[in-house]
């Protein structure tokens, strides 16, 4: 078989029980109550991955990405269809899966590596390189129950990439850990990629999928919605998310949390690539919306509806630019610069200008909130939209310099 992976018409469903008795008495009394519904996660999915290809699986939570990956590793089995794997498989699906909490990091290396099929002699030869890559030399003999989530990820990732597998399966493993270690992992994955290994990566980080993967498969509602080169498929996926953003309801983004008292309501945020009027969402990088260089001047136009405001109350704006796992790279509050609105009308706009946004290349989330002068939240989105930073010259090592300022439209400026 020339392909490393062949997935042929697989389907997978789960029985969902709304309420199951946990006590013996409940189980005896209601043992005949078998009420449940069927959740069809995957529906006749097929694709082939040639040897040496790097493929990203994308889609919103619950679409079937991780279920697909678990079936590739034979943790789960399809209800129908067939999966063929050609080569030695190494997988990293859940943080610290298989680790024994009371054993040391060193002992867990031996256990995990043995699960992957390495002999004791092979593990002995690779032990120090695994420890060195994880950067846990000072903690390797401590019980892993004392490790942080980032330390778990370092150890698990280090073991998984040491197996010399033909196929590497990874699920959101780069979402945990500091930026420097994430960069180190990406460099290592690039080395593995150059060796001709097959990599399948599940991630919500559209920037990583677009820049690292040769191909992307978008799974939507259990079906393959798009399959092709990574840049094109990621753009189709992001465009789909934007079309769902018809208003500021929770449907605007499946990843968002939305709350507040709603005296003012956010209508939209448009992102421009320069400080003067231009096409919204227009990137200078291959014309892809929402993608910017670290050196680009960027303007955020925040449009809101103030028709239900309270009289003479001062309203300001607060935003953050952060990674999926919550690392904040920019955070600004308009009250800190004396910018706020009083008695706004039905259709208002306020702007923030960045001279540049020198972030590490990745996909970021924009957090936006309207607040009053006492810090109360009027309306907040924890993930309003994506902002992708890419560079034609490789990874950017810098962080936000904080150069930027608010521009009032009709607000009071002290």
XYZ file of C-alpha atoms in Angstrom:
414
model
C 0.000 0.000 0.000
C 1.475 3.380 -1.093
C -0.700 5.253 1.368
C 0.210 5.474 5.038
C -3.470 5.743 6.028
C -6.663 4.721 4.262
C -10.037 5.554 5.791
C -12.926 3.911 3.941
C -16.530 4.957 4.631
C -16.288 4.988 8.429
C -19.219 5.918 10.643
C -19.364 6.207 14.421
C -22.254 6.765 16.834
C -22.519 6.952 20.616
C -25.432 6.299 22.957
C -26.124 9.327 25.132
C -27.962 8.697 28.395
C -29.434 11.872 29.914
C -29.456 10.490 33.461
C -27.898 7.321 34.844
C -28.373 6.249 38.454
C -25.111 6.223 40.352
C -26.269 4.519 43.537
C -27.095 0.798 43.800
C -30.668 1.613 44.854
C -31.194 3.832 41.776
C -29.763 1.213 39.448
C -32.078 -1.487 40.881
C -35.208 0.668 40.802
C -34.623 2.049 37.317
C -32.725 -0.801 35.685
C -35.340 -1.044 32.918
C -35.135 2.629 32.126
C -32.905 2.506 29.078
C -33.894 5.860 27.610
C -31.141 7.325 25.442
C -30.557 9.022 22.134
C -28.006 8.279 19.430
C -25.359 10.873 18.644
C -23.985 10.260 15.155
C -20.459 11.703 15.311
C -19.068 10.540 11.949
C -21.104 9.755 8.822
C -19.466 7.829 5.965
C -16.067 9.571 6.128
C -13.371 8.580 3.630
C -9.872 9.901 2.863
C -6.380 8.638 2.020
C -3.076 10.018 3.311
C 0.042 9.228 1.264
C 3.298 8.384 3.018
C 5.227 11.475 4.101
C 2.277 13.873 4.044
C 1.421 16.199 6.947
C -2.331 16.584 7.370
C -4.309 18.816 9.718
C -7.850 18.018 10.870
C -9.880 21.150 11.622
C -13.425 21.936 12.707
C -15.420 23.210 15.665
C -15.694 21.282 18.917
C -17.796 18.133 18.576
C -17.424 17.795 14.804
C -15.594 14.429 15.014
C -11.880 15.336 14.709
C -10.658 13.641 17.882
C -12.971 10.677 17.347
C -11.349 10.165 13.944
C -7.881 10.285 15.492
C -8.853 7.795 18.200
C -10.088 5.385 15.573
C -6.785 5.728 13.692
C -5.038 4.566 16.875
C -7.599 1.768 17.485
C -8.681 3.250 20.802
C -12.144 3.372 19.258
C -13.501 1.275 16.396
C -15.923 2.409 13.679
C -19.487 1.107 13.572
C -18.992 0.584 9.867
C -16.219 1.061 7.345
C -12.529 0.190 7.410
C -9.241 1.817 8.484
C -5.879 0.642 7.126
C -2.583 1.801 8.696
C 0.747 1.083 7.031
C 3.665 1.528 9.429
C 4.603 1.982 13.060
C 2.267 4.402 14.827
C 3.029 6.830 17.647
C 0.193 8.877 19.107
C -0.269 11.676 21.589
C -3.997 12.124 22.052
C -4.609 13.146 25.645
C -2.309 14.917 28.036
C -0.434 12.354 30.121
C -2.615 9.438 29.012
C -1.005 6.259 30.350
C 1.046 8.030 33.013
C 0.932 6.541 36.505
C 0.630 9.468 38.931
C 2.630 7.856 41.726
C 5.558 6.862 39.528
C 8.392 9.186 38.649
C 8.834 10.817 35.276
C 11.719 8.441 34.552
C 9.595 5.365 35.316
C 6.745 6.687 33.188
C 9.122 7.138 30.255
C 9.841 3.398 30.372
C 6.132 2.548 30.659
C 5.003 4.835 27.825
C 7.846 3.917 25.508
C 7.100 0.214 26.082
C 3.453 0.837 25.160
C 4.689 2.336 21.896
C 6.648 -0.859 21.246
C 10.223 0.043 22.238
C 12.418 -2.611 23.843
C 14.181 -1.980 27.141
C 17.550 -1.610 25.419
C 16.106 0.965 22.982
C 14.608 2.973 25.838
C 17.936 2.907 27.708
C 19.688 4.373 24.669
C 17.141 7.130 24.199
C 16.395 7.934 27.854
C 18.724 10.904 28.256
C 17.695 12.511 24.966
C 14.029 12.232 26.032
C 14.791 13.877 29.369
C 16.890 16.596 27.733
C 14.190 17.456 25.212
C 11.534 17.663 27.946
C 13.783 20.024 29.974
C 12.675 18.206 33.140
C 16.115 17.145 34.359
C 15.514 18.574 37.844
C 12.081 16.942 38.179
C 12.442 13.655 36.306
C 12.606 11.549 39.491
C 9.598 13.243 41.119
C 6.125 11.622 40.982
C 4.264 12.925 37.934
C 1.269 13.823 40.147
C 3.427 16.772 41.239
C 3.843 17.956 37.641
C 2.003 20.903 36.142
C -0.029 20.417 32.949
C 2.823 21.942 30.971
C 5.325 19.488 32.460
C 2.952 16.603 31.634
C 2.855 17.764 28.017
C 6.641 18.143 27.807
C 7.203 14.588 29.036
C 4.445 13.022 26.915
C 5.549 14.842 23.757
C 9.192 13.936 24.319
C 8.338 10.227 24.582
C 6.011 10.251 21.565
C 8.571 11.785 19.192
C 11.341 9.413 20.349
C 9.645 6.304 18.967
C 10.879 6.659 15.354
C 7.364 5.956 14.157
C 6.278 6.006 10.529
C 2.999 7.702 11.479
C 2.637 10.353 14.200
C -0.884 11.213 15.427
C -1.322 14.300 17.628
C -4.368 15.948 19.197
C -4.020 19.562 20.425
C -0.642 18.822 21.978
C 0.739 22.298 21.175
C -2.048 24.074 23.057
C -0.313 23.535 26.415
C 3.037 24.828 27.541
C 4.940 28.076 27.165
C 5.638 29.740 23.831
C 9.312 28.734 23.780
C 8.508 25.043 24.214
C 5.724 25.255 21.613
C 8.285 26.689 19.192
C 10.733 23.915 20.090
C 8.047 21.284 19.433
C 7.235 22.797 16.046
C 10.929 22.743 15.111
C 11.113 19.074 16.092
C 7.961 18.270 14.124
C 9.489 20.044 11.127
C 12.534 17.748 11.433
C 10.265 14.702 11.563
C 8.361 16.013 8.556
C 11.592 16.436 6.584
C 12.458 12.801 7.354
C 9.425 11.733 5.307
C 7.237 10.686 8.235
C 3.446 10.928 8.062
C 1.889 13.360 10.565
C -1.795 13.857 11.372
C -2.461 16.864 13.596
C -5.754 17.930 15.192
C -5.743 21.584 16.215
C -7.909 24.695 16.555
C -4.843 26.796 15.729
C -5.578 27.764 12.125
C -2.192 29.474 11.794
C -0.295 26.296 12.670
C -2.423 24.149 10.351
C -1.999 26.624 7.506
C 1.764 27.075 7.835
C 2.878 23.599 8.970
C 0.571 21.148 7.197
C 0.678 20.214 3.521
C -3.021 19.429 3.523
C -6.067 20.077 5.682
C -9.336 18.201 6.096
C -12.273 20.185 7.470
C -14.797 18.004 9.290
C -18.206 19.572 9.760
C -21.094 17.781 11.477
C -19.434 14.389 11.000
C -18.766 14.847 7.264
C -15.736 15.914 5.248
C -16.686 19.461 4.238
C -13.405 20.312 2.476
C -10.163 18.492 1.674
C -7.180 20.095 -0.055
C -4.081 22.219 0.439
C -3.939 23.616 3.948
C -4.092 27.339 3.125
C -7.186 26.980 0.940
C -9.090 24.726 3.345
C -8.240 26.860 6.399
C -9.499 29.936 4.544
C -12.741 28.158 3.586
C -13.174 27.163 7.239
C -12.524 30.701 8.537
C -14.904 32.133 5.931
C -17.545 29.677 7.138
C -17.100 30.870 10.721
C -17.447 34.467 9.549
C -20.698 33.745 7.691
C -22.149 32.455 10.973
C -21.316 35.792 12.578
C -24.508 37.497 11.380
C -24.976 39.218 14.732
C -23.390 39.244 18.161
C -25.266 36.206 19.434
C -23.516 33.095 20.722
C -23.854 31.622 17.225
C -21.182 34.077 16.127
C -18.502 31.637 17.191
C -18.882 28.126 18.675
C -15.796 28.720 20.837
C -17.096 31.942 22.425
C -18.610 32.753 25.798
C -21.010 35.692 25.681
C -22.375 37.546 28.683
C -23.219 40.969 30.118
C -26.059 43.322 30.985
C -26.378 44.458 27.314
C -27.056 48.190 27.777
C -24.699 48.557 24.822
C -24.335 45.790 22.241
C -21.364 44.988 20.033
C -22.355 44.782 16.377
C -19.065 43.854 14.704
C -15.299 44.230 14.726
C -13.562 44.932 11.435
C -9.807 44.569 11.055
C -7.849 46.696 8.590
C -4.230 46.267 7.575
C -3.329 49.955 7.673
C -4.124 53.136 9.581
C -6.235 54.688 6.844
C -9.522 53.660 5.254
C -9.281 50.461 3.236
C -10.920 47.144 2.666
C -11.934 45.425 5.905
C -10.169 42.169 6.742
C -7.732 42.617 3.852
C -4.348 40.981 4.463
C -1.228 41.800 2.466
C -0.295 38.097 2.571
C -1.711 36.334 -0.500
C -4.967 38.199 -0.077
C -6.104 35.946 2.776
C -8.587 37.652 5.130
C -7.604 37.867 8.771
C -3.882 37.155 8.152
C -1.236 39.775 8.910
C 2.512 40.237 9.072
C 4.064 41.095 12.476
C 5.144 44.468 11.016
C 1.699 45.436 9.697
C -0.015 48.487 11.180
C -3.474 47.229 12.177
C -6.711 49.085 12.904
C -9.617 47.603 14.866
C -12.983 49.242 14.133
C -15.415 48.386 16.918
C -19.026 49.101 15.967
C -21.702 49.063 18.663
C -25.326 49.934 19.337
C -25.859 52.384 22.196
C -29.612 52.899 21.827
C -30.365 51.231 25.194
C -27.672 53.079 27.202
C -28.210 54.561 30.633
C -28.129 58.350 30.677
C -24.805 60.040 31.507
C -23.016 56.740 32.238
C -19.443 56.504 30.938
C -18.787 53.425 28.800
C -15.346 52.193 27.791
C -13.796 49.278 25.924
C -11.437 46.508 26.905
C -9.808 44.001 24.576
C -7.192 41.276 24.705
C -5.327 39.360 22.034
C -4.545 35.898 23.384
C -3.714 32.341 22.359
C -6.239 29.523 22.688
C -4.743 28.410 26.007
C -5.055 31.925 27.474
C -1.572 33.424 27.058
C -2.241 37.174 26.694
C -0.064 39.131 24.251
C -1.917 42.436 24.190
C -4.427 43.992 26.587
C -5.777 47.539 26.491
C -8.488 49.401 28.404
C -9.782 52.656 26.903
C -10.430 54.165 30.356
C -6.664 54.023 30.972
C -6.272 56.569 28.153
C -9.275 58.666 29.179
C -11.370 57.407 26.262
C -15.040 56.612 26.832
C -18.491 57.305 25.382
C -21.444 59.059 26.995
C -25.013 58.896 25.685
C -24.110 57.062 22.455
C -26.557 56.711 19.574
C -27.859 53.606 17.795
C -24.833 53.190 15.511
C -21.452 54.185 16.942
C -17.845 53.254 16.210
C -14.606 53.486 18.154
C -11.131 52.555 16.898
C -7.862 51.205 18.191
C -4.658 51.531 16.177
C -1.620 49.244 16.407
C 1.598 50.631 14.912
C 2.637 46.961 14.593
C 1.763 43.632 16.185
C 5.101 41.761 16.540
C 3.690 38.460 17.780
C 5.042 34.918 17.364
C 3.422 33.389 14.278
C 0.173 31.724 15.354
C -3.615 32.037 15.397
C -4.890 34.369 18.149
C -8.303 35.117 19.640
C -9.690 38.622 20.053
C -11.441 39.103 23.416
C -13.617 42.226 23.483
C -15.774 43.789 26.169
C -17.779 46.940 26.797
C -17.418 48.091 30.410
C -18.646 50.995 32.500
C -16.564 53.336 34.642
C -16.967 51.013 37.659
C -15.619 48.016 35.769
C -18.980 46.309 35.294
C -19.300 44.195 32.135
C -21.936 45.525 29.741
C -21.205 42.974 27.024
C -18.302 40.572 26.574
C -17.129 38.011 24.023
C -14.290 35.770 25.208
C -13.473 34.820 21.581
C -15.001 37.193 19.108
C -12.867 36.298 16.111
C -9.485 34.971 14.953
C -6.407 36.981 14.073
C -3.603 35.080 12.305
C -0.007 36.334 12.385
C 2.340 34.920 9.754
C 5.735 35.934 8.414
C 7.413 35.221 5.060
C 10.755 35.225 6.845
C 10.043 32.441 9.355
C 9.030 32.643 12.980
C 8.947 35.949 14.741
C 10.664 35.929 18.102
C 9.207 39.156 19.465
C 6.231 40.011 21.627
C 3.872 42.955 21.613
C 5.678 46.227 22.218
C 2.420 47.871 23.289
C 2.553 50.616 20.628
C -1.004 51.689 19.969
C -3.769 54.058 21.016
C -7.540 54.482 21.107
C -9.294 56.960 18.790
C -12.618 58.417 19.948
C -15.432 59.191 17.559
C -17.824 61.165 19.739
C -16.613 60.143 23.195
C -15.261 62.487 25.831
C -11.494 62.666 26.131
C -10.084 63.948 29.386
